[in-house]
Amino acid sequence: TFTCSRLSDGRNGARIAGWGRPVRDDVLDRTPHGTIGMHDALAVSCNAYFAQLAVRIGPEALINAAQPLGLSLARGNTPAQVRDALPQVGYGQGEVVATPLRMARIAAAIAADGLVPDVRWVMSGGTGEPHPFVTRESARLIGRYMRDVVLTGTGRALSGHPIAIAGKTGTAEIAGAPSHAWFIGFAPYGPATRRVAIAVLIENAGYGG
């Protein structure tokens, strides 16, 4: 667990020892999230939680997790470079770079018991075998958390959809322009023989929810 509290400027977030700049949650978060675990942090999209978690586990673990998915966490992607912005990297800001296709693969891996699927453009042909991302147990746990994002968290605009959707919202800050709004997810949640994974990016739309 980590704590998200009210900052002196009225925003919610956390001050992390050794880091001068506080981590702030989205401006639309009106109330501090308090002391929470990963389930609730994922559901409410708490920057402060994931920033503190990143500092706790260090840059190497994040680089190792991102590598199978082709995600770059910093220019050069070395432990030293990732460490320079470690709290921000923890919640997907700083110099983290991802494409909608790569984010859809993350959702697909959670939907497929932790296996990252091969992807191809329709015109290119050719397929490959899925490769491991997380364990089956971890994938099912994260999948359940993602379902709760839709039922009670930042993705609850989809809670009434007739198909059970699991997902995660995101807000990507852009220098000098409104943030990009993200949603990744998969459906149906629960027993299924086939599932669809998606990534939606709306440029300059602001808050991801």
Short mmCIF file of C-alpha atoms in Angstrom, two decimals:
data_model
loop_
_atom_site.label_atom_id
_atom_site.label_comp_id
_atom_site.label_asym_id
_atom_site.label_seq_id
_atom_site.Cartn_x
_atom_site.Cartn_y
_atom_site.Cartn_z
CA THR A 1 0.00 0.00 0.00
CA PHE A 2 0.96 3.64 -0.57
CA THR A 3 -0.66 6.90 0.47
CA CYS A 4 -2.22 9.59 -1.70
CA SER A 5 -2.92 12.77 0.30
CA ARG A 6 -3.77 16.45 -0.09
CA LEU A 7 -0.77 18.55 -1.16
CA SER A 8 -0.09 22.11 -0.05
CA ASP A 9 -1.29 23.49 -3.39
CA GLY A 10 -4.69 21.83 -2.97
CA ARG A 11 -4.04 19.04 -5.48
CA ASN A 12 -3.93 15.37 -4.49
CA GLY A 13 -0.79 13.26 -4.76
CA ALA A 14 2.40 12.50 -2.86
CA ARG A 15 5.79 13.87 -1.98
CA ILE A 16 8.46 11.21 -2.40
CA ALA A 17 11.68 11.39 -0.40
CA GLY A 18 14.64 12.28 -2.62
CA TRP A 19 12.47 13.81 -5.34
CA GLY A 20 11.91 17.54 -5.31
CA ARG A 21 8.75 17.77 -7.39
CA PRO A 22 5.57 16.27 -5.91
CA VAL A 23 3.54 13.76 -7.91
CA ARG A 24 0.03 15.02 -8.60
CA ASP A 25 -3.09 13.12 -9.53
CA ASP A 26 -5.39 14.39 -12.25
CA VAL A 27 -6.86 17.83 -11.67
CA LEU A 28 -10.34 16.25 -11.77
CA ASP A 29 -9.56 14.10 -8.71
CA ARG A 30 -11.26 16.11 -5.96
CA THR A 31 -10.55 13.86 -2.97
CA PRO A 32 -7.28 12.18 -1.88
CA HIS A 33 -7.35 8.43 -2.36
CA GLY A 34 -5.84 7.72 1.06
CA THR A 35 -3.78 4.60 1.76
CA ILE A 36 -4.60 2.10 -0.98
CA GLY A 37 -3.35 -1.10 -2.61
CA MET A 38 -2.93 -1.90 -6.27
CA HIS A 39 -6.55 -2.89 -6.91
CA ASP A 40 -7.94 0.48 -5.82
CA ALA A 41 -5.02 2.39 -7.36
CA LEU A 42 -5.77 0.82 -10.75
CA ALA A 43 -9.50 1.47 -10.42
CA VAL A 44 -9.12 5.17 -9.59
CA SER A 45 -5.96 5.68 -11.71
CA CYS A 46 -3.86 7.03 -8.84
CA ASN A 47 -0.59 8.55 -10.08
CA ALA A 48 0.74 8.86 -6.54
CA TYR A 49 0.44 5.11 -5.92
CA PHE A 50 2.26 4.03 -9.08
CA ALA A 51 4.97 6.69 -8.67
CA GLN A 52 5.78 5.37 -5.20
CA LEU A 53 5.64 1.77 -6.41
CA ALA A 54 8.12 2.56 -9.20
CA VAL A 55 10.57 4.11 -6.72
CA ARG A 56 10.20 1.06 -4.47
CA ILE A 57 10.94 -1.54 -7.19
CA GLY A 58 13.51 0.47 -9.18
CA PRO A 59 14.24 1.08 -12.88
CA GLU A 60 15.55 -2.39 -13.75
CA ALA A 61 12.25 -4.11 -12.91
CA LEU A 62 10.29 -1.61 -15.01
CA ILE A 63 12.65 -1.97 -17.98
CA ASN A 64 12.42 -5.77 -17.78
CA ALA A 65 8.63 -5.61 -17.70
CA ALA A 66 8.41 -3.17 -20.63
CA GLN A 67 10.94 -4.94 -22.87
CA PRO A 68 8.73 -7.82 -24.15
CA LEU A 69 6.19 -5.23 -25.26
CA GLY A 70 8.61 -2.92 -27.08
CA LEU A 71 7.92 0.01 -24.75
CA SER A 72 10.57 2.68 -24.24
CA LEU A 73 10.65 4.26 -20.78
CA ALA A 74 13.30 6.93 -21.49
CA ARG A 75 15.63 8.11 -24.21
CA GLY A 76 18.29 5.42 -24.36
CA ASN A 77 16.21 3.27 -21.99
CA THR A 78 19.11 2.61 -19.60
CA PRO A 79 18.57 2.16 -15.83
CA ALA A 80 20.29 5.50 -15.17
CA GLN A 81 18.08 7.36 -17.64
CA VAL A 82 14.89 5.73 -16.34
CA ARG A 83 15.93 6.51 -12.75
CA ASP A 84 16.11 10.24 -13.56
CA ALA A 85 12.31 10.37 -13.91
CA LEU A 86 11.37 7.21 -12.02
CA PRO A 87 8.20 8.47 -10.28
CA GLN A 88 6.80 9.83 -13.55
CA VAL A 89 7.77 6.68 -15.45
CA GLY A 90 5.79 4.67 -12.89
CA TYR A 91 2.50 6.15 -14.07
CA GLY A 92 3.37 6.42 -17.75
CA GLN A 93 4.56 10.03 -18.01
CA GLY A 94 8.09 11.43 -18.35
CA GLU A 95 9.62 10.08 -21.54
CA VAL A 96 7.53 6.89 -21.73
CA VAL A 97 6.62 6.21 -25.36
CA ALA A 98 3.90 3.80 -26.53
CA THR A 99 1.76 3.33 -29.61
CA PRO A 100 -1.92 2.32 -29.64
CA LEU A 101 -0.96 -1.05 -31.15
CA ARG A 102 1.51 -1.79 -28.35
CA MET A 103 -1.03 -0.79 -25.72
CA ALA A 104 -3.62 -3.06 -27.36
CA ARG A 105 -1.10 -5.91 -27.06
CA ILE A 106 -0.88 -5.28 -23.31
CA ALA A 107 -4.66 -5.58 -23.01
CA ALA A 108 -4.56 -8.69 -25.20
CA ALA A 109 -1.87 -10.28 -23.00
CA ILE A 110 -4.02 -9.79 -19.90
CA ALA A 111 -7.00 -11.26 -21.77
CA ALA A 112 -4.91 -14.26 -22.92
CA ASP A 113 -3.66 -15.43 -19.51
CA GLY A 114 -0.43 -13.45 -19.75
CA LEU A 115 0.72 -14.32 -23.29
CA VAL A 116 1.57 -11.44 -25.63
CA PRO A 117 0.05 -12.19 -29.05
CA ASP A 118 1.85 -11.78 -32.30
CA VAL A 119 0.35 -8.96 -34.36
CA ARG A 120 0.45 -8.15 -38.04
CA TRP A 121 -0.88 -5.54 -40.38
CA VAL A 122 -3.52 -7.07 -42.61
CA MET A 123 -1.48 -6.46 -45.76
CA SER A 124 1.77 -7.94 -44.45
CA GLY A 125 0.82 -11.56 -43.71
CA GLY A 126 2.81 -13.90 -41.46
CA THR A 127 2.14 -14.89 -37.87
CA GLY A 128 4.19 -15.86 -34.85
CA GLU A 129 3.64 -17.61 -31.57
CA PRO A 130 2.55 -15.73 -28.43
CA HIS A 131 5.30 -15.16 -25.86
CA PRO A 132 5.08 -14.75 -22.08
CA PHE A 133 4.45 -11.39 -20.46
CA VAL A 134 3.11 -12.22 -16.99
CA THR A 135 1.97 -15.47 -15.35
CA ARG A 136 -1.57 -16.75 -15.85
CA GLU A 137 -2.36 -15.99 -12.22
CA SER A 138 -1.10 -12.41 -12.54
CA ALA A 139 -2.99 -11.89 -15.80
CA ARG A 140 -6.25 -13.05 -14.25
CA LEU A 141 -5.70 -10.85 -11.19
CA ILE A 142 -4.96 -7.76 -13.31
CA GLY A 143 -7.91 -8.65 -15.54
CA ARG A 144 -10.21 -8.63 -12.52
CA TYR A 145 -8.78 -5.27 -11.46
CA MET A 146 -9.39 -3.93 -14.99
CA ARG A 147 -12.98 -5.11 -14.83
CA ASP A 148 -13.41 -3.12 -11.62
CA VAL A 149 -11.97 -0.05 -13.39
CA VAL A 150 -15.05 -0.26 -15.63
CA LEU A 151 -17.53 -1.18 -12.90
CA THR A 152 -16.54 1.36 -10.23
CA GLY A 153 -13.45 3.31 -11.36
CA THR A 154 -12.37 5.78 -14.01
CA GLY A 155 -13.81 3.66 -16.85
CA ARG A 156 -17.34 3.48 -15.43
CA ALA A 157 -18.81 5.24 -18.46
CA LEU A 158 -18.78 1.70 -19.91
CA SER A 159 -20.28 0.00 -16.86
CA GLY A 160 -23.72 -0.33 -18.43
CA HIS A 161 -22.51 -1.85 -21.70
CA PRO A 162 -24.24 -5.17 -22.53
CA ILE A 163 -20.84 -6.80 -23.12
CA ALA A 164 -18.60 -7.16 -20.05
CA ILE A 165 -15.55 -4.97 -20.72
CA ALA A 166 -12.32 -4.80 -18.69
CA GLY A 167 -9.99 -1.86 -19.23
CA LYS A 168 -7.78 0.97 -18.05
CA THR A 169 -7.96 4.69 -18.70
CA GLY A 170 -4.93 6.89 -19.22
CA THR A 171 -4.09 10.58 -19.60
CA ALA A 172 -0.93 11.45 -21.56
CA GLU A 173 0.38 14.96 -20.94
CA ILE A 174 1.54 16.91 -23.99
CA ALA A 175 3.76 19.97 -23.70
CA GLY A 176 1.86 23.09 -24.71
CA ALA A 177 -1.38 21.29 -25.61
CA PRO A 178 -4.28 19.44 -23.96
CA SER A 179 -3.53 15.88 -22.87
CA HIS A 180 -4.32 12.83 -24.99
CA ALA A 181 -7.06 10.56 -23.62
CA TRP A 182 -6.45 6.78 -23.63
CA PHE A 183 -8.48 3.68 -23.00
CA ILE A 184 -7.21 0.12 -23.40
CA GLY A 185 -9.25 -2.96 -22.68
CA PHE A 186 -10.62 -6.32 -23.73
CA ALA A 187 -14.00 -8.01 -24.03
CA PRO A 188 -15.75 -10.08 -23.06
CA TYR A 189 -14.48 -10.33 -19.49
CA GLY A 190 -15.04 -13.80 -18.05
CA PRO A 191 -15.23 -17.21 -19.75
CA ALA A 192 -14.88 -16.92 -23.53
CA THR A 193 -13.38 -18.80 -26.45
CA ARG A 194 -12.37 -15.58 -28.23
CA ARG A 195 -11.77 -12.03 -27.03
CA VAL A 196 -11.09 -8.67 -28.64
CA ALA A 197 -8.41 -6.31 -27.28
CA ILE A 198 -8.56 -2.59 -28.05
CA ALA A 199 -6.64 0.64 -27.59
CA VAL A 200 -8.38 3.99 -28.12
CA LEU A 201 -6.43 7.25 -28.28
CA ILE A 202 -8.28 10.56 -28.64
CA GLU A 203 -5.78 13.31 -29.31
CA ASN A 204 -5.95 16.41 -27.07
CA ALA A 205 -9.23 15.23 -25.49
CA GLY A 206 -8.01 15.75 -21.91
CA TYR A 207 -8.84 13.39 -19.06
CA GLY A 208 -8.73 9.72 -20.09
CA GLY A 209 -11.93 8.78 -18.26
#
